[in-house]
CSV table of C-alpha atoms and ligand atoms in Angstrom, one decimal:
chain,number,residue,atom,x,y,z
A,14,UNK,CA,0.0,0.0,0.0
A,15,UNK,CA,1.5,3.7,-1.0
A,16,UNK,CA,2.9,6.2,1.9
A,17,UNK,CA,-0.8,8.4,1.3
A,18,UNK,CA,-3.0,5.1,2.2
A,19,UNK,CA,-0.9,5.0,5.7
A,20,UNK,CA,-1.1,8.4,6.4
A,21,UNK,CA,-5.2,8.5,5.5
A,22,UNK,CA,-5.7,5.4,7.6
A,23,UNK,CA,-4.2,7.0,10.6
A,24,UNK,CA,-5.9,9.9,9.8
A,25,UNK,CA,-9.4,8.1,9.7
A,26,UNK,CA,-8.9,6.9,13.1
A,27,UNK,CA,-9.5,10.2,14.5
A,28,UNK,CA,-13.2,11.1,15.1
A,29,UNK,CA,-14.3,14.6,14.7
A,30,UNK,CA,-16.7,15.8,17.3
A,31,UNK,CA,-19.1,18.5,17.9
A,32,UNK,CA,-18.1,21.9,15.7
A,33,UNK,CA,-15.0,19.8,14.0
A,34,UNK,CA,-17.3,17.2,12.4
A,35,UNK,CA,-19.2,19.3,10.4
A,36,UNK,CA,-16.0,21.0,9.7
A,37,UNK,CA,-14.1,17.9,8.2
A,38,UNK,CA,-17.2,17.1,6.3
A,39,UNK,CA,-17.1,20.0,4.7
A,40,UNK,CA,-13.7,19.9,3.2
A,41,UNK,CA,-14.0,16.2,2.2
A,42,UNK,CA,-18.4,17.5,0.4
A,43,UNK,CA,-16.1,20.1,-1.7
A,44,UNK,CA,-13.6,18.7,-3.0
A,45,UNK,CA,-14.9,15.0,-3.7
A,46,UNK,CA,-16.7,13.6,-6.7
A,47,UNK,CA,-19.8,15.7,-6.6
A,48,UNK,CA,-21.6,18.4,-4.6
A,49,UNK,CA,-24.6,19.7,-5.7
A,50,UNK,CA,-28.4,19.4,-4.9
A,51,UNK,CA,-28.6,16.9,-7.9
A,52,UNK,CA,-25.7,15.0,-6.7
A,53,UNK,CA,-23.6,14.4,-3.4
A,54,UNK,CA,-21.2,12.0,-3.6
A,55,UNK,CA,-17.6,10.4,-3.2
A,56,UNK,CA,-16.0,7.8,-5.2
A,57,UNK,CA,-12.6,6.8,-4.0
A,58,UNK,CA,-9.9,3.8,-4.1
A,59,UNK,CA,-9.7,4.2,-0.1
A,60,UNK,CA,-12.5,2.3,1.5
A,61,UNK,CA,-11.7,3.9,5.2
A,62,UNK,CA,-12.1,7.3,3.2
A,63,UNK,CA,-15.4,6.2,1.7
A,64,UNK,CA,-16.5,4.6,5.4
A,65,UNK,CA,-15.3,8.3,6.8
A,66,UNK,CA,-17.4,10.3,4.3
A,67,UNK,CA,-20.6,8.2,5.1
A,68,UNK,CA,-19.9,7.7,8.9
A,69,UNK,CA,-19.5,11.6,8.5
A,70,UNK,CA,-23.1,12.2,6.6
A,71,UNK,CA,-24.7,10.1,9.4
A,72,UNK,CA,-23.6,11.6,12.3
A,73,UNK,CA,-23.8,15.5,11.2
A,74,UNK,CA,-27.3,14.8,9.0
A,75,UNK,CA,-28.6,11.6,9.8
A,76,UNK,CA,-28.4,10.1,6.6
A,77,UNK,CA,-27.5,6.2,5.9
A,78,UNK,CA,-25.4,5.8,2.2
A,79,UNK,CA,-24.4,2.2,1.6
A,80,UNK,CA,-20.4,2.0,0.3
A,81,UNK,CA,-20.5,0.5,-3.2
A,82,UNK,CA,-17.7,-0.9,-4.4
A,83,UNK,CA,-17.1,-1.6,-8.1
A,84,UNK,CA,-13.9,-1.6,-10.7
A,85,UNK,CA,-12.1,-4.7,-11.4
A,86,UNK,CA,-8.0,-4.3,-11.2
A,87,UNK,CA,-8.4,-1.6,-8.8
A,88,UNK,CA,-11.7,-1.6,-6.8
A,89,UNK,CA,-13.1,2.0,-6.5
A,90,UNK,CA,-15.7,2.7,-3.8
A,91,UNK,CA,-18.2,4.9,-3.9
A,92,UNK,CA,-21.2,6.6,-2.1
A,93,UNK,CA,-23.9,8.8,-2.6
A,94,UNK,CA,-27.0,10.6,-1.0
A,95,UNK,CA,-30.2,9.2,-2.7
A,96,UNK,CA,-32.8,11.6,-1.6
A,97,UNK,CA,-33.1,14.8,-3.3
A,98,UNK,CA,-34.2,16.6,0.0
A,99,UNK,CA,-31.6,15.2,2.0
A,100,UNK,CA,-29.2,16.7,-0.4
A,101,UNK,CA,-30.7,19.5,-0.4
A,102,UNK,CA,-30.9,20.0,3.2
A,103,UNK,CA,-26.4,19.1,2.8
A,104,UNK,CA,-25.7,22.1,-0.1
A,105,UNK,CA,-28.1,24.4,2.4
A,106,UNK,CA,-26.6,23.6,5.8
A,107,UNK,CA,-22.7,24.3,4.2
A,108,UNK,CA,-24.2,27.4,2.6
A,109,UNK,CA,-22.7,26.2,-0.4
A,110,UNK,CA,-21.4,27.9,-3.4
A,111,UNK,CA,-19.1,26.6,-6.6
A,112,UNK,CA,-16.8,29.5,-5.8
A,113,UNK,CA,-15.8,30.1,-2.4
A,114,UNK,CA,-15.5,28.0,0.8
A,115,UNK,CA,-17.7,29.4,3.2
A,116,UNK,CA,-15.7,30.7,5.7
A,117,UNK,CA,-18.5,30.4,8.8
A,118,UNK,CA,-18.1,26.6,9.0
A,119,UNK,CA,-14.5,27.0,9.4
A,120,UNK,CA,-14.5,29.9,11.7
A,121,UNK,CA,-12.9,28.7,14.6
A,122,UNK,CA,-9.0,27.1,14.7
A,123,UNK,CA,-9.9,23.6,15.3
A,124,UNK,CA,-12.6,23.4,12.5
A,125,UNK,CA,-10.0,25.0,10.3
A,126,UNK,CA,-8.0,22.0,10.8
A,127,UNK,CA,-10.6,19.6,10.6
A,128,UNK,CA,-11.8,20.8,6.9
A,129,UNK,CA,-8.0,20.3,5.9
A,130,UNK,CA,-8.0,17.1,7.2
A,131,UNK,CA,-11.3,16.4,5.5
A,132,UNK,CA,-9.5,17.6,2.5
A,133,UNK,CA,-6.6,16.1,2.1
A,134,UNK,CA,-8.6,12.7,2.9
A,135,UNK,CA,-10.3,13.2,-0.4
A,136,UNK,CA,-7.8,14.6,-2.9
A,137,UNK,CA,-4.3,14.7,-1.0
A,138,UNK,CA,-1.1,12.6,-2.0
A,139,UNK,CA,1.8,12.4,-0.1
A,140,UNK,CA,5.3,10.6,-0.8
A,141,UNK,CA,7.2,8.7,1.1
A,142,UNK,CA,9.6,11.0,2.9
A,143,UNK,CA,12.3,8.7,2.7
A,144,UNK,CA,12.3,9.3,-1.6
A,145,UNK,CA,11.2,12.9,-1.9
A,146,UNK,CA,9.3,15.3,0.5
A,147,UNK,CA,5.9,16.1,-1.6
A,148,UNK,CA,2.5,16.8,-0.3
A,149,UNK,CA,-0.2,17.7,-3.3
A,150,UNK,CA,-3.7,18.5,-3.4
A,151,UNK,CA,-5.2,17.8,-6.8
A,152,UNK,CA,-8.2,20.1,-7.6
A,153,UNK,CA,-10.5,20.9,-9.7
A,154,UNK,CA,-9.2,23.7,-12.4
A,155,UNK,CA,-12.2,26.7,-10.7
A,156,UNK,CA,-12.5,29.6,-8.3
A,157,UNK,CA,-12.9,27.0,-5.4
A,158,UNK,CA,-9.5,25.9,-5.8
A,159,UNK,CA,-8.5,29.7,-5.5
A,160,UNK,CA,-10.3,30.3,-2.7
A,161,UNK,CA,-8.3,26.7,-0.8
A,162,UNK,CA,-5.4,28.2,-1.8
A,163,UNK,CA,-6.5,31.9,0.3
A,164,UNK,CA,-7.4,29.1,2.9
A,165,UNK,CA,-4.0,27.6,2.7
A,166,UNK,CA,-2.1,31.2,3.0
A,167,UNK,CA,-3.9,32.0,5.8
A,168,UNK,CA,-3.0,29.2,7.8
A,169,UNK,CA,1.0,30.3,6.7
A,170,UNK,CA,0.8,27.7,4.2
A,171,UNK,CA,2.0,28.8,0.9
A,172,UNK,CA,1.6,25.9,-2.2
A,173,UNK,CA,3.3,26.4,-5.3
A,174,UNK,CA,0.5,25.7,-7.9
A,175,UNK,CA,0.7,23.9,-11.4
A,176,UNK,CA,-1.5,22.4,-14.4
A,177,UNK,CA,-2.5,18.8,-14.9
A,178,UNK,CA,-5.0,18.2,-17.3
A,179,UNK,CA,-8.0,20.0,-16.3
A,180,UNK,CA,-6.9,19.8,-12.7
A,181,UNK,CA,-4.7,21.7,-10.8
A,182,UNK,CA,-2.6,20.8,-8.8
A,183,UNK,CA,-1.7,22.5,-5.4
A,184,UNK,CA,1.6,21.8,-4.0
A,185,UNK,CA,4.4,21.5,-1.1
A,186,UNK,CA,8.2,20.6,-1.7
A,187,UNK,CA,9.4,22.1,1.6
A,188,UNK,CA,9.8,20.1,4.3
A,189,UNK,CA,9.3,22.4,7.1
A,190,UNK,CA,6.0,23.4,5.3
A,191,UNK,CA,4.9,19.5,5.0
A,192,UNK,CA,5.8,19.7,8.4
A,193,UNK,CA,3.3,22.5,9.3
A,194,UNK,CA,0.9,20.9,7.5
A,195,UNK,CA,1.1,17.3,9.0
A,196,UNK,CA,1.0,18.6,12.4
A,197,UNK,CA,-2.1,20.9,11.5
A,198,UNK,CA,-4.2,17.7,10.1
A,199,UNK,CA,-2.8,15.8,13.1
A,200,UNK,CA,-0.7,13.2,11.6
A,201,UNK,CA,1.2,12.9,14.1
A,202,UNK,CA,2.8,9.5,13.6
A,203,UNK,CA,4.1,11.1,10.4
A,204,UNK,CA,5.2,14.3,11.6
A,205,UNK,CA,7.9,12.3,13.5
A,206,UNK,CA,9.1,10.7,10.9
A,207,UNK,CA,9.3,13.3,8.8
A,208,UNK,CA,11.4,15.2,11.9
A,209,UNK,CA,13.7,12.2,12.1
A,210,UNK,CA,14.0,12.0,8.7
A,211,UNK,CA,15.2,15.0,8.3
A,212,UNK,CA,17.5,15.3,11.0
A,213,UNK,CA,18.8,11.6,9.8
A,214,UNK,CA,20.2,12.9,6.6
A,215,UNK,CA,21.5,16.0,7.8
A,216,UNK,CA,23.4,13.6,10.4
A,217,UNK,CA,24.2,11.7,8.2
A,218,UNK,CA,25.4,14.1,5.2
A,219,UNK,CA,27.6,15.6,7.8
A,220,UNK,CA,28.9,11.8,8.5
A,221,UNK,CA,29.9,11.5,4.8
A,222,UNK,CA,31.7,14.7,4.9
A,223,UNK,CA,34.3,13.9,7.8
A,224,UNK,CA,34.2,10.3,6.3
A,225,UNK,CA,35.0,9.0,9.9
A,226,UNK,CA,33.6,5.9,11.6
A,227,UNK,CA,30.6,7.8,13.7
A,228,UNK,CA,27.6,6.0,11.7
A,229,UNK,CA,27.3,3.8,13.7
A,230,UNK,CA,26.2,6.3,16.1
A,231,UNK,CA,24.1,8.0,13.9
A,232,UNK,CA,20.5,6.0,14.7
A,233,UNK,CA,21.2,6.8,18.7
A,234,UNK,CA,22.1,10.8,17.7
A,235,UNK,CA,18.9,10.8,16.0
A,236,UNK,CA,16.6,9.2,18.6
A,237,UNK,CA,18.4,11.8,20.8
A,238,UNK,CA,17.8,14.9,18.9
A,239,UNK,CA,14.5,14.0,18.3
A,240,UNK,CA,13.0,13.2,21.6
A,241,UNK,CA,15.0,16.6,22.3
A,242,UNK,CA,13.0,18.6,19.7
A,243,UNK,CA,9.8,17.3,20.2
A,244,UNK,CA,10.2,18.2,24.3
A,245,UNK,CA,10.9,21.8,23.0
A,246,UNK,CA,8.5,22.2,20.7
A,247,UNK,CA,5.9,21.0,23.3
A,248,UNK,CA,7.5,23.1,26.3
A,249,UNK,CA,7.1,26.4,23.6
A,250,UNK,CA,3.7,25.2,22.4
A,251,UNK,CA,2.1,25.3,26.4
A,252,UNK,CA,4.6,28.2,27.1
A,253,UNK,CA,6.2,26.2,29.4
A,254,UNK,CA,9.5,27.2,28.9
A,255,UNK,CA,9.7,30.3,29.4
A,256,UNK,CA,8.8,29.5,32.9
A,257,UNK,CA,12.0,27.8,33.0
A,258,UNK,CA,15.7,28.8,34.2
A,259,UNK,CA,17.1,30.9,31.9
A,260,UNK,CA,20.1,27.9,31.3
A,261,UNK,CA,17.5,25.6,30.3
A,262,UNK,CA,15.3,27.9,27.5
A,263,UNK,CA,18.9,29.0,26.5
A,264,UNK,CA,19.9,25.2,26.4
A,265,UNK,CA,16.3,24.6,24.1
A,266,UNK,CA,17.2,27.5,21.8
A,267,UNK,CA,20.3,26.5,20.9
A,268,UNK,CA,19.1,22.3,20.4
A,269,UNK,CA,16.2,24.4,18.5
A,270,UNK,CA,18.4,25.9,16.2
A,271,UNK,CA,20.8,23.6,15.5
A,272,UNK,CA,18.1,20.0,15.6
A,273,UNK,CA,21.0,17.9,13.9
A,274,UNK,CA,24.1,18.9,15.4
A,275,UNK,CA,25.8,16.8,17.8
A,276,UNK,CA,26.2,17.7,21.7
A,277,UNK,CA,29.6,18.5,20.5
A,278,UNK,CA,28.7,21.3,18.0
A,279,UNK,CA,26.0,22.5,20.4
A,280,UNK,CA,28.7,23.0,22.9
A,281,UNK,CA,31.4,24.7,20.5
A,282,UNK,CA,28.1,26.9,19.1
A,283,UNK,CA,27.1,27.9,23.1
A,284,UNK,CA,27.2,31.6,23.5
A,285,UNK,CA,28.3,31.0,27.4
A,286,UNK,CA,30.8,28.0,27.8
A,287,UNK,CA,29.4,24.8,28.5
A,288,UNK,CA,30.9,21.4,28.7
A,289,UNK,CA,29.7,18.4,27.2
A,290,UNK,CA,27.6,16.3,29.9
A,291,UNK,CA,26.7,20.3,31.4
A,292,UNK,CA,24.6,20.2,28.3
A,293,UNK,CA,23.3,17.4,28.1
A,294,UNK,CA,22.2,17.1,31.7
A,295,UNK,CA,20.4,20.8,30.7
A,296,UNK,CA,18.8,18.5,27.5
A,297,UNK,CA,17.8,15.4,29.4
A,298,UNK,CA,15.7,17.5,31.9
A,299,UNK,CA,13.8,19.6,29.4
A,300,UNK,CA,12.9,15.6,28.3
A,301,UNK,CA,12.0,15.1,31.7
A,302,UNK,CA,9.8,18.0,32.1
A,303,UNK,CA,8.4,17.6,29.0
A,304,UNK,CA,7.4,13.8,30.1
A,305,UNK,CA,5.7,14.5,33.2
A,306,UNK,CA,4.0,17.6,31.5
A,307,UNK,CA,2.7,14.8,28.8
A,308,UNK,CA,2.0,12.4,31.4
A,309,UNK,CA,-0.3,14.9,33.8
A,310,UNK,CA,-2.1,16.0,30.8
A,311,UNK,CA,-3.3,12.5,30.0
A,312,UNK,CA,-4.5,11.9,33.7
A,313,UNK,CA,-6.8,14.7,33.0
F,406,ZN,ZN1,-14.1,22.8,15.6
């Protein structure tokens, strides 16, 4: 199964609630096969995206769609809404139009975030960040697409955009962007990766300059730097840190800065002098912290 299929299965597993369902269904109404009072539906090679859309339509409307599969090398499944007022009572609710996204479902943060999600279920592909770091939306060539693309930019998101056909295609090639936008859909799983990933080949194109025997090393220096990273970015996300000793946010800023360097370049790059295990001690507790922050959140 393709890097996208993994991604969209772990996606499915979260349930939208209250505000956010309505929200996700939105995004995934727009941009799939057809939405219109003479026809709502999705047709898709993902069954979980299919089971989604119509778990979706009954809990925001109350509406039962059976999944039909059909296609023979590759099976495509599809659903649809078969009464003409329940439709109708769909295109109304969303306030739909062909041209713009209507901005008063997705008012709040969380709902934004949600109708990505719902989004990028129906028409986003990802590659594997191990070959090439791509996320793309493929659209349909009209003024809606414009108007996800205002969507996008106002979430600090900013695709490059390009022809295919009749579609067009909305992309990402930067990884800190793919980053952002993993993160923002919530998955999660992958936005580790991608961070380990990332800090894996700057490792190890550094390794391959010196040419010295540290690879060995390098799968340790990784797992440290990013269990460092993610601690940070939670600590600045609950603006926890700040609320630290000054050595430790300084110690974060400079792990921040440099994600793949090792505790030996951290320490040379130090404004105040440091030694080795001095920093590292200062890393492992932001860790710690970090943990038990995690940890009494969950209790919650
Ligand atoms: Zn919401």
């Amino acid at each position: 199964m393709s890097f996208s299929y993994d991604v969209k299965s772990e996606l499915c597993k979260i349930r939208s609630s209250g505000c956010c369902k309505f929200a996700q269904f939105y995004g995934m109404l727009l941009f799939s096969r057809a939405f219109s009072v003479d026809c709502v539906s999705i047709a898709t090679e993902h069954e979980i995206v299919c089971s989604t859309y119509t778990h979706l339509l009954n809990r925001c409307f109350n509406i039962h769609a059976p999944v039909e599969t059909s296609g023979q090398k590759r099976n495509t499944f599809k659903a649809s809404v078969q009464g003409k007022i329940d439709r109708k009572r769909i295109v109304t609710y969303f306030g739909h139009n062909t041209t713009e996204i209507n901005d008063e479902i997705i008012k709040r943060d969380c709902c934004k975030e949600a109708f990505l999600r719902g989004v990028f279920l129906v028409c986003g592909i990802i590659v594997d960040p191990n070959k090439d770091y791509c996320v793309e939306f493929v659209l349909p060539d009209s003024p809606i697409c414009d108007s996800f693309v205002k969507f996008l930019n106002e979430l600090n998101l900013t695709p490059r955009i390009s022809k295919r056909g009749n579609r067009k295609i909305v992309y990402f090639k930067d990884s800190d962007q793919i980053e952002v936008l993993l993160t923002k859909i919530k998955a999660s799983h992958y936005t580790l990766e991608l961070m380990s990933i990332k800090i894996y080949k700057d490792i190890r194109n550094k390794v391959n300059r010196k040419n010295n025997c540290e690879t060995a090393n390098i799968s340790k220096t990784v797992a440290a730097a990013v269990e460092q990273t993610r601690a940070i970015e939670y600590l600045e996300d609950t603006g926890l840190l700040y609320m630290l000793p000054a050595e430790l946010v300084s110690a974060a800023m400079l792990r921040k800065i440099n994600p793949s360097s090792s505790l030996n370049e951290l320490c040379e790059r130090s404004s105040d002098p440091i030694t080795r295990s001095g920093l590292n001690h200062r890393l492992q507790k932001l860790v710690a912290i970090a943990k038990e922050e995690m940890e009494s959140e969950k209790e919650e």
